[in-house]
């Protein structure tokens, strides 16, 4: 699977079955060209995809009040996209980890479909304007948990941005109900 380099900036993605699922996790996983799971990733593809995602964010989000204070990437899948988006946009980033540490400004949220559901973000301050970044969006239960945790400490989740959106679960609608728009490069069913 290689990058699609047409003007839409979409990336190649597909669902693959997870092996050994026990019924508590999703039965499939979205894999995409920036995963690096089955072929090396060309750094040019990462930069191109980040540029397309940043353009989509600028076009689809209301940034009249200024840029977000930082991007918040999610552990594992969100690391590459948030690093690339930060590089292209010049916006600082933080990463939420599956590590409970004694650090200031910590919030806890859950990734319900994971075998280790507890996830933590640190350095979260009241009034911070945040864009959440992940590689793929499916059920949106993780993002909903994160959005609620951010709001509990008076941080402001402005939007979510992802590479691939699984439209089967209507996660975009759930995010809209929470008042958080979603920007995605590709949609998969």
PDB file of C-alpha atoms in Angstrom:
ATOM      1  CA  UNK A   1       0.000   0.000   0.000  1.00  0.00           C
ATOM      2  CA  UNK A   2       1.551   3.295  -0.995  1.00  0.00           C
ATOM      3  CA  UNK A   3       0.628   6.902  -0.488  1.00  0.00           C
ATOM      4  CA  UNK A   4      -1.899   8.461  -2.794  1.00  0.00           C
ATOM      5  CA  UNK A   5      -0.229  11.657  -3.950  1.00  0.00           C
ATOM      6  CA  UNK A   6      -3.051  13.327  -5.810  1.00  0.00           C
ATOM      7  CA  UNK A   7      -4.319  16.780  -4.881  1.00  0.00           C
ATOM      8  CA  UNK A   8      -6.810  15.457  -2.334  1.00  0.00           C
ATOM      9  CA  UNK A   9      -3.957  14.369  -0.079  1.00  0.00           C
ATOM     10  CA  UNK A  10      -5.734  11.165   0.921  1.00  0.00           C
ATOM     11  CA  UNK A  11      -3.704   8.330   2.323  1.00  0.00           C
ATOM     12  CA  UNK A  12      -4.098   4.661   1.594  1.00  0.00           C
ATOM     13  CA  UNK A  13      -5.832   2.798   4.417  1.00  0.00           C
ATOM     14  CA  UNK A  14      -7.708  -0.422   5.051  1.00  0.00           C
ATOM     15  CA  UNK A  15      -9.159  -2.486   7.884  1.00  0.00           C
ATOM     16  CA  UNK A  16      -7.441  -5.692   8.911  1.00  0.00           C
ATOM     17  CA  UNK A  17      -8.714  -8.265  11.426  1.00  0.00           C
ATOM     18  CA  UNK A  18      -7.092  -8.314  14.867  1.00  0.00           C
ATOM     19  CA  UNK A  19      -5.922 -11.718  15.954  1.00  0.00           C
ATOM     20  CA  UNK A  20      -6.843 -13.101  19.359  1.00  0.00           C
ATOM     21  CA  UNK A  21      -9.503 -10.555  20.281  1.00  0.00           C
ATOM     22  CA  UNK A  22     -11.485 -11.435  23.368  1.00  0.00           C
ATOM     23  CA  UNK A  23     -14.645  -9.466  22.592  1.00  0.00           C
ATOM     24  CA  UNK A  24     -13.656  -6.407  24.630  1.00  0.00           C
ATOM     25  CA  UNK A  25     -11.536  -4.884  21.859  1.00  0.00           C
ATOM     26  CA  UNK A  26     -12.502  -3.900  18.335  1.00  0.00           C
ATOM     27  CA  UNK A  27     -12.303  -6.907  16.004  1.00  0.00           C
ATOM     28  CA  UNK A  28     -10.332  -4.939  13.418  1.00  0.00           C
ATOM     29  CA  UNK A  29      -7.655  -2.284  13.140  1.00  0.00           C
ATOM     30  CA  UNK A  30      -7.266   0.414  10.550  1.00  0.00           C
ATOM     31  CA  UNK A  31      -3.802   0.350   9.036  1.00  0.00           C
ATOM     32  CA  UNK A  32      -2.529   3.160   6.883  1.00  0.00           C
ATOM     33  CA  UNK A  33       0.498   4.220   4.910  1.00  0.00           C
ATOM     34  CA  UNK A  34       2.133   6.060   7.845  1.00  0.00           C
ATOM     35  CA  UNK A  35       1.893   3.106  10.260  1.00  0.00           C
ATOM     36  CA  UNK A  36       5.150   1.599   9.086  1.00  0.00           C
ATOM     37  CA  UNK A  37       3.637  -1.822   9.774  1.00  0.00           C
ATOM     38  CA  UNK A  38       4.383  -3.551   6.494  1.00  0.00           C
ATOM     39  CA  UNK A  39       6.690  -1.278   4.530  1.00  0.00           C
ATOM     40  CA  UNK A  40       9.112   1.525   5.357  1.00  0.00           C
ATOM     41  CA  UNK A  41       7.597   5.002   5.425  1.00  0.00           C
ATOM     42  CA  UNK A  42       9.162   7.626   3.181  1.00  0.00           C
ATOM     43  CA  UNK A  43       9.752  10.856   5.156  1.00  0.00           C
ATOM     44  CA  UNK A  44       8.425  12.778   2.134  1.00  0.00           C
ATOM     45  CA  UNK A  45       5.098  10.965   2.557  1.00  0.00           C
ATOM     46  CA  UNK A  46       4.952  11.999   6.211  1.00  0.00           C
ATOM     47  CA  UNK A  47       5.634  15.643   5.324  1.00  0.00           C
ATOM     48  CA  UNK A  48       3.138  15.585   2.443  1.00  0.00           C
ATOM     49  CA  UNK A  49       0.417  14.071   4.623  1.00  0.00           C
ATOM     50  CA  UNK A  50       1.059  16.554   7.444  1.00  0.00           C
ATOM     51  CA  UNK A  51       0.833  19.429   4.984  1.00  0.00           C
ATOM     52  CA  UNK A  52      -2.483  18.128   3.666  1.00  0.00           C
ATOM     53  CA  UNK A  53      -3.840  17.675   7.193  1.00  0.00           C
ATOM     54  CA  UNK A  54      -2.729  21.191   8.201  1.00  0.00           C
ATOM     55  CA  UNK A  55      -4.368  22.663   5.071  1.00  0.00           C
ATOM     56  CA  UNK A  56      -7.584  20.807   5.901  1.00  0.00           C
ATOM     57  CA  UNK A  57      -7.473  22.141   9.476  1.00  0.00           C
ATOM     58  CA  UNK A  58      -6.977  25.711   8.254  1.00  0.00           C
ATOM     59  CA  UNK A  59      -9.858  25.360   5.786  1.00  0.00           C
ATOM     60  CA  UNK A  60     -12.345  23.592   8.070  1.00  0.00           C
ATOM     61  CA  UNK A  61     -11.700  25.088  11.508  1.00  0.00           C
ATOM     62  CA  UNK A  62     -12.541  28.528  12.790  1.00  0.00           C
ATOM     63  CA  UNK A  63      -9.139  29.834  13.847  1.00  0.00           C
ATOM     64  CA  UNK A  64     -10.154  33.503  14.001  1.00  0.00           C
ATOM     65  CA  UNK A  65      -9.316  33.534  17.719  1.00  0.00           C
ATOM     66  CA  UNK A  66      -5.806  32.331  16.919  1.00  0.00           C
ATOM     67  CA  UNK A  67      -4.005  29.040  16.675  1.00  0.00           C
ATOM     68  CA  UNK A  68      -4.327  26.425  19.399  1.00  0.00           C
ATOM     69  CA  UNK A  69      -1.843  26.589  22.249  1.00  0.00           C
ATOM     70  CA  UNK A  70      -0.751  23.053  21.427  1.00  0.00           C
ATOM     71  CA  UNK A  71      -1.599  19.795  19.696  1.00  0.00           C
ATOM     72  CA  UNK A  72      -2.284  16.754  21.871  1.00  0.00           C
ATOM     73  CA  UNK A  73      -1.364  13.436  20.256  1.00  0.00           C
ATOM     74  CA  UNK A  74      -2.543  10.087  21.569  1.00  0.00           C
ATOM     75  CA  UNK A  75      -0.135   7.338  22.606  1.00  0.00           C
ATOM     76  CA  UNK A  76       0.954   4.968  19.862  1.00  0.00           C
ATOM     77  CA  UNK A  77      -1.041   5.801  16.725  1.00  0.00           C
ATOM     78  CA  UNK A  78      -1.147   9.549  17.255  1.00  0.00           C
ATOM     79  CA  UNK A  79       2.582  10.067  17.742  1.00  0.00           C
ATOM     80  CA  UNK A  80       3.644  10.228  14.082  1.00  0.00           C
ATOM     81  CA  UNK A  81       0.734  12.460  12.990  1.00  0.00           C
ATOM     82  CA  UNK A  82       1.139  14.909  15.890  1.00  0.00           C
ATOM     83  CA  UNK A  83       4.904  15.197  15.363  1.00  0.00           C
ATOM     84  CA  UNK A  84       4.431  15.793  11.640  1.00  0.00           C
ATOM     85  CA  UNK A  85       1.565  18.258  12.137  1.00  0.00           C
ATOM     86  CA  UNK A  86       3.561  20.184  14.747  1.00  0.00           C
ATOM     87  CA  UNK A  87       6.518  20.397  12.369  1.00  0.00           C
ATOM     88  CA  UNK A  88       4.399  21.719   9.497  1.00  0.00           C
ATOM     89  CA  UNK A  89       2.203  24.091  11.544  1.00  0.00           C
ATOM     90  CA  UNK A  90       4.772  25.344  14.034  1.00  0.00           C
ATOM     91  CA  UNK A  91       2.337  24.574  16.869  1.00  0.00           C
ATOM     92  CA  UNK A  92       3.885  22.882  19.943  1.00  0.00           C
ATOM     93  CA  UNK A  93       2.710  19.393  20.861  1.00  0.00           C
ATOM     94  CA  UNK A  94       2.210  17.148  23.844  1.00  0.00           C
ATOM     95  CA  UNK A  95       1.533  13.425  23.872  1.00  0.00           C
ATOM     96  CA  UNK A  96      -0.876  11.520  26.110  1.00  0.00           C
ATOM     97  CA  UNK A  97       0.728   8.317  27.363  1.00  0.00           C
ATOM     98  CA  UNK A  98      -0.309   5.066  28.996  1.00  0.00           C
ATOM     99  CA  UNK A  99       1.938   6.031  31.897  1.00  0.00           C
ATOM    100  CA  UNK A 100       0.697   7.214  35.267  1.00  0.00           C
ATOM    101  CA  UNK A 101       3.371   9.576  36.548  1.00  0.00           C
ATOM    102  CA  UNK A 102       3.632  12.103  39.319  1.00  0.00           C
ATOM    103  CA  UNK A 103       3.671  15.192  37.087  1.00  0.00           C
ATOM    104  CA  UNK A 104       1.754  18.473  37.321  1.00  0.00           C
ATOM    105  CA  UNK A 105      -1.415  19.125  35.357  1.00  0.00           C
ATOM    106  CA  UNK A 106      -2.215  15.446  34.910  1.00  0.00           C
ATOM    107  CA  UNK A 107      -5.571  14.242  33.664  1.00  0.00           C
ATOM    108  CA  UNK A 108      -6.762  10.663  33.245  1.00  0.00           C
ATOM    109  CA  UNK A 109      -9.013   9.413  30.466  1.00  0.00           C
ATOM    110  CA  UNK A 110      -9.800   5.996  29.056  1.00  0.00           C
ATOM    111  CA  UNK A 111      -9.313   4.155  25.802  1.00  0.00           C
ATOM    112  CA  UNK A 112     -12.158   1.653  26.313  1.00  0.00           C
ATOM    113  CA  UNK A 113     -11.185  -0.799  23.555  1.00  0.00           C
ATOM    114  CA  UNK A 114      -7.617  -1.177  24.801  1.00  0.00           C
ATOM    115  CA  UNK A 115      -6.250  -3.897  27.055  1.00  0.00           C
ATOM    116  CA  UNK A 116      -4.689  -1.041  29.072  1.00  0.00           C
ATOM    117  CA  UNK A 117      -7.469   1.568  28.993  1.00  0.00           C
ATOM    118  CA  UNK A 118      -6.040   4.207  31.358  1.00  0.00           C
ATOM    119  CA  UNK A 119      -4.296   7.042  29.525  1.00  0.00           C
ATOM    120  CA  UNK A 120      -2.802  10.235  30.947  1.00  0.00           C
ATOM    121  CA  UNK A 121      -1.993  13.714  29.659  1.00  0.00           C
ATOM    122  CA  UNK A 122       0.257  16.029  31.660  1.00  0.00           C
ATOM    123  CA  UNK A 123       0.877  19.748  31.795  1.00  0.00           C
ATOM    124  CA  UNK A 124      -2.758  20.496  31.031  1.00  0.00           C
ATOM    125  CA  UNK A 125      -3.638  24.012  32.166  1.00  0.00           C
ATOM    126  CA  UNK A 126      -6.948  25.820  32.515  1.00  0.00           C
ATOM    127  CA  UNK A 127      -7.681  27.917  29.450  1.00  0.00           C
ATOM    128  CA  UNK A 128      -5.378  25.914  27.153  1.00  0.00           C
ATOM    129  CA  UNK A 129      -6.736  25.707  23.600  1.00  0.00           C
ATOM    130  CA  UNK A 130      -6.036  22.186  22.309  1.00  0.00           C
ATOM    131  CA  UNK A 131      -6.423  20.268  19.044  1.00  0.00           C
ATOM    132  CA  UNK A 132      -6.431  16.499  19.596  1.00  0.00           C
ATOM    133  CA  UNK A 133      -4.509  14.491  16.973  1.00  0.00           C
ATOM    134  CA  UNK A 134      -4.699  10.764  16.274  1.00  0.00           C
ATOM    135  CA  UNK A 135      -4.057   8.507  13.323  1.00  0.00           C
ATOM    136  CA  UNK A 136      -7.542   7.010  13.109  1.00  0.00           C
ATOM    137  CA  UNK A 137     -10.952   7.713  14.547  1.00  0.00           C
ATOM    138  CA  UNK A 138     -13.487   4.895  14.945  1.00  0.00           C
ATOM    139  CA  UNK A 139     -15.986   4.796  17.817  1.00  0.00           C
ATOM    140  CA  UNK A 140     -14.743   8.115  19.318  1.00  0.00           C
ATOM    141  CA  UNK A 141     -15.158   6.768  22.855  1.00  0.00           C
ATOM    142  CA  UNK A 142     -11.509   7.572  23.634  1.00  0.00           C
ATOM    143  CA  UNK A 143     -11.830  11.114  22.317  1.00  0.00           C
ATOM    144  CA  UNK A 144     -15.089  11.644  24.189  1.00  0.00           C
ATOM    145  CA  UNK A 145     -13.379  10.577  27.412  1.00  0.00           C
ATOM    146  CA  UNK A 146     -10.437  12.897  26.700  1.00  0.00           C
ATOM    147  CA  UNK A 147     -12.692  15.843  25.825  1.00  0.00           C
ATOM    148  CA  UNK A 148     -14.587  15.447  29.094  1.00  0.00           C
ATOM    149  CA  UNK A 149     -11.329  15.207  31.072  1.00  0.00           C
ATOM    150  CA  UNK A 150      -9.955  18.341  29.385  1.00  0.00           C
ATOM    151  CA  UNK A 151     -13.116  20.258  30.134  1.00  0.00           C
ATOM    152  CA  UNK A 152     -13.064  19.170  33.788  1.00  0.00           C
ATOM    153  CA  UNK A 153      -9.837  21.173  34.198  1.00  0.00           C
ATOM    154  CA  UNK A 154     -11.154  24.058  32.057  1.00  0.00           C
ATOM    155  CA  UNK A 155      -8.973  23.310  29.031  1.00  0.00           C
ATOM    156  CA  UNK A 156     -10.660  23.915  25.675  1.00  0.00           C
ATOM    157  CA  UNK A 157     -10.652  21.126  23.082  1.00  0.00           C
ATOM    158  CA  UNK A 158     -11.075  23.080  19.828  1.00  0.00           C
ATOM    159  CA  UNK A 159     -11.109  20.167  17.381  1.00  0.00           C
ATOM    160  CA  UNK A 160      -9.879  16.681  16.587  1.00  0.00           C
ATOM    161  CA  UNK A 161      -7.729  15.917  13.548  1.00  0.00           C
ATOM    162  CA  UNK A 162      -6.961  12.479  12.146  1.00  0.00           C
ATOM    163  CA  UNK A 163      -5.589  10.758   9.104  1.00  0.00           C
ATOM    164  CA  UNK A 164      -8.386   8.191   8.680  1.00  0.00           C
ATOM    165  CA  UNK A 165     -12.005   8.333   9.823  1.00  0.00           C
ATOM    166  CA  UNK A 166     -14.057   5.133  10.093  1.00  0.00           C
ATOM    167  CA  UNK A 167     -17.508   6.436   9.137  1.00  0.00           C
ATOM    168  CA  UNK A 168     -19.245   3.165  10.086  1.00  0.00           C
ATOM    169  CA  UNK A 169     -19.470   4.241  13.738  1.00  0.00           C
ATOM    170  CA  UNK A 170     -20.682   7.841  13.149  1.00  0.00           C
ATOM    171  CA  UNK A 171     -17.968   9.219  15.414  1.00  0.00           C
ATOM    172  CA  UNK A 172     -18.093  12.574  13.644  1.00  0.00           C
ATOM    173  CA  UNK A 173     -21.669  13.002  14.880  1.00  0.00           C
ATOM    174  CA  UNK A 174     -20.707  12.140  18.451  1.00  0.00           C
ATOM    175  CA  UNK A 175     -17.913  14.707  18.350  1.00  0.00           C
ATOM    176  CA  UNK A 176     -20.316  17.293  16.910  1.00  0.00           C
ATOM    177  CA  UNK A 177     -22.678  16.584  19.818  1.00  0.00           C
ATOM    178  CA  UNK A 178     -19.750  17.388  22.124  1.00  0.00           C
ATOM    179  CA  UNK A 179     -19.102  20.620  20.210  1.00  0.00           C
ATOM    180  CA  UNK A 180     -15.799  19.426  18.748  1.00  0.00           C
ATOM    181  CA  UNK A 181     -15.377  19.416  14.959  1.00  0.00           C
ATOM    182  CA  UNK A 182     -13.446  16.625  13.241  1.00  0.00           C
ATOM    183  CA  UNK A 183     -10.965  17.094  10.405  1.00  0.00           C
ATOM    184  CA  UNK A 184      -9.951  13.927   8.557  1.00  0.00           C
ATOM    185  CA  UNK A 185      -8.014  13.224   5.387  1.00  0.00           C
ATOM    186  CA  UNK A 186      -9.558   9.908   4.420  1.00  0.00           C
ATOM    187  CA  UNK A 187     -12.756   8.037   5.189  1.00  0.00           C
ATOM    188  CA  UNK A 188     -13.116   4.290   5.401  1.00  0.00           C
ATOM    189  CA  UNK A 189     -16.216   2.092   5.810  1.00  0.00           C
TER     190      UNK A 189
END
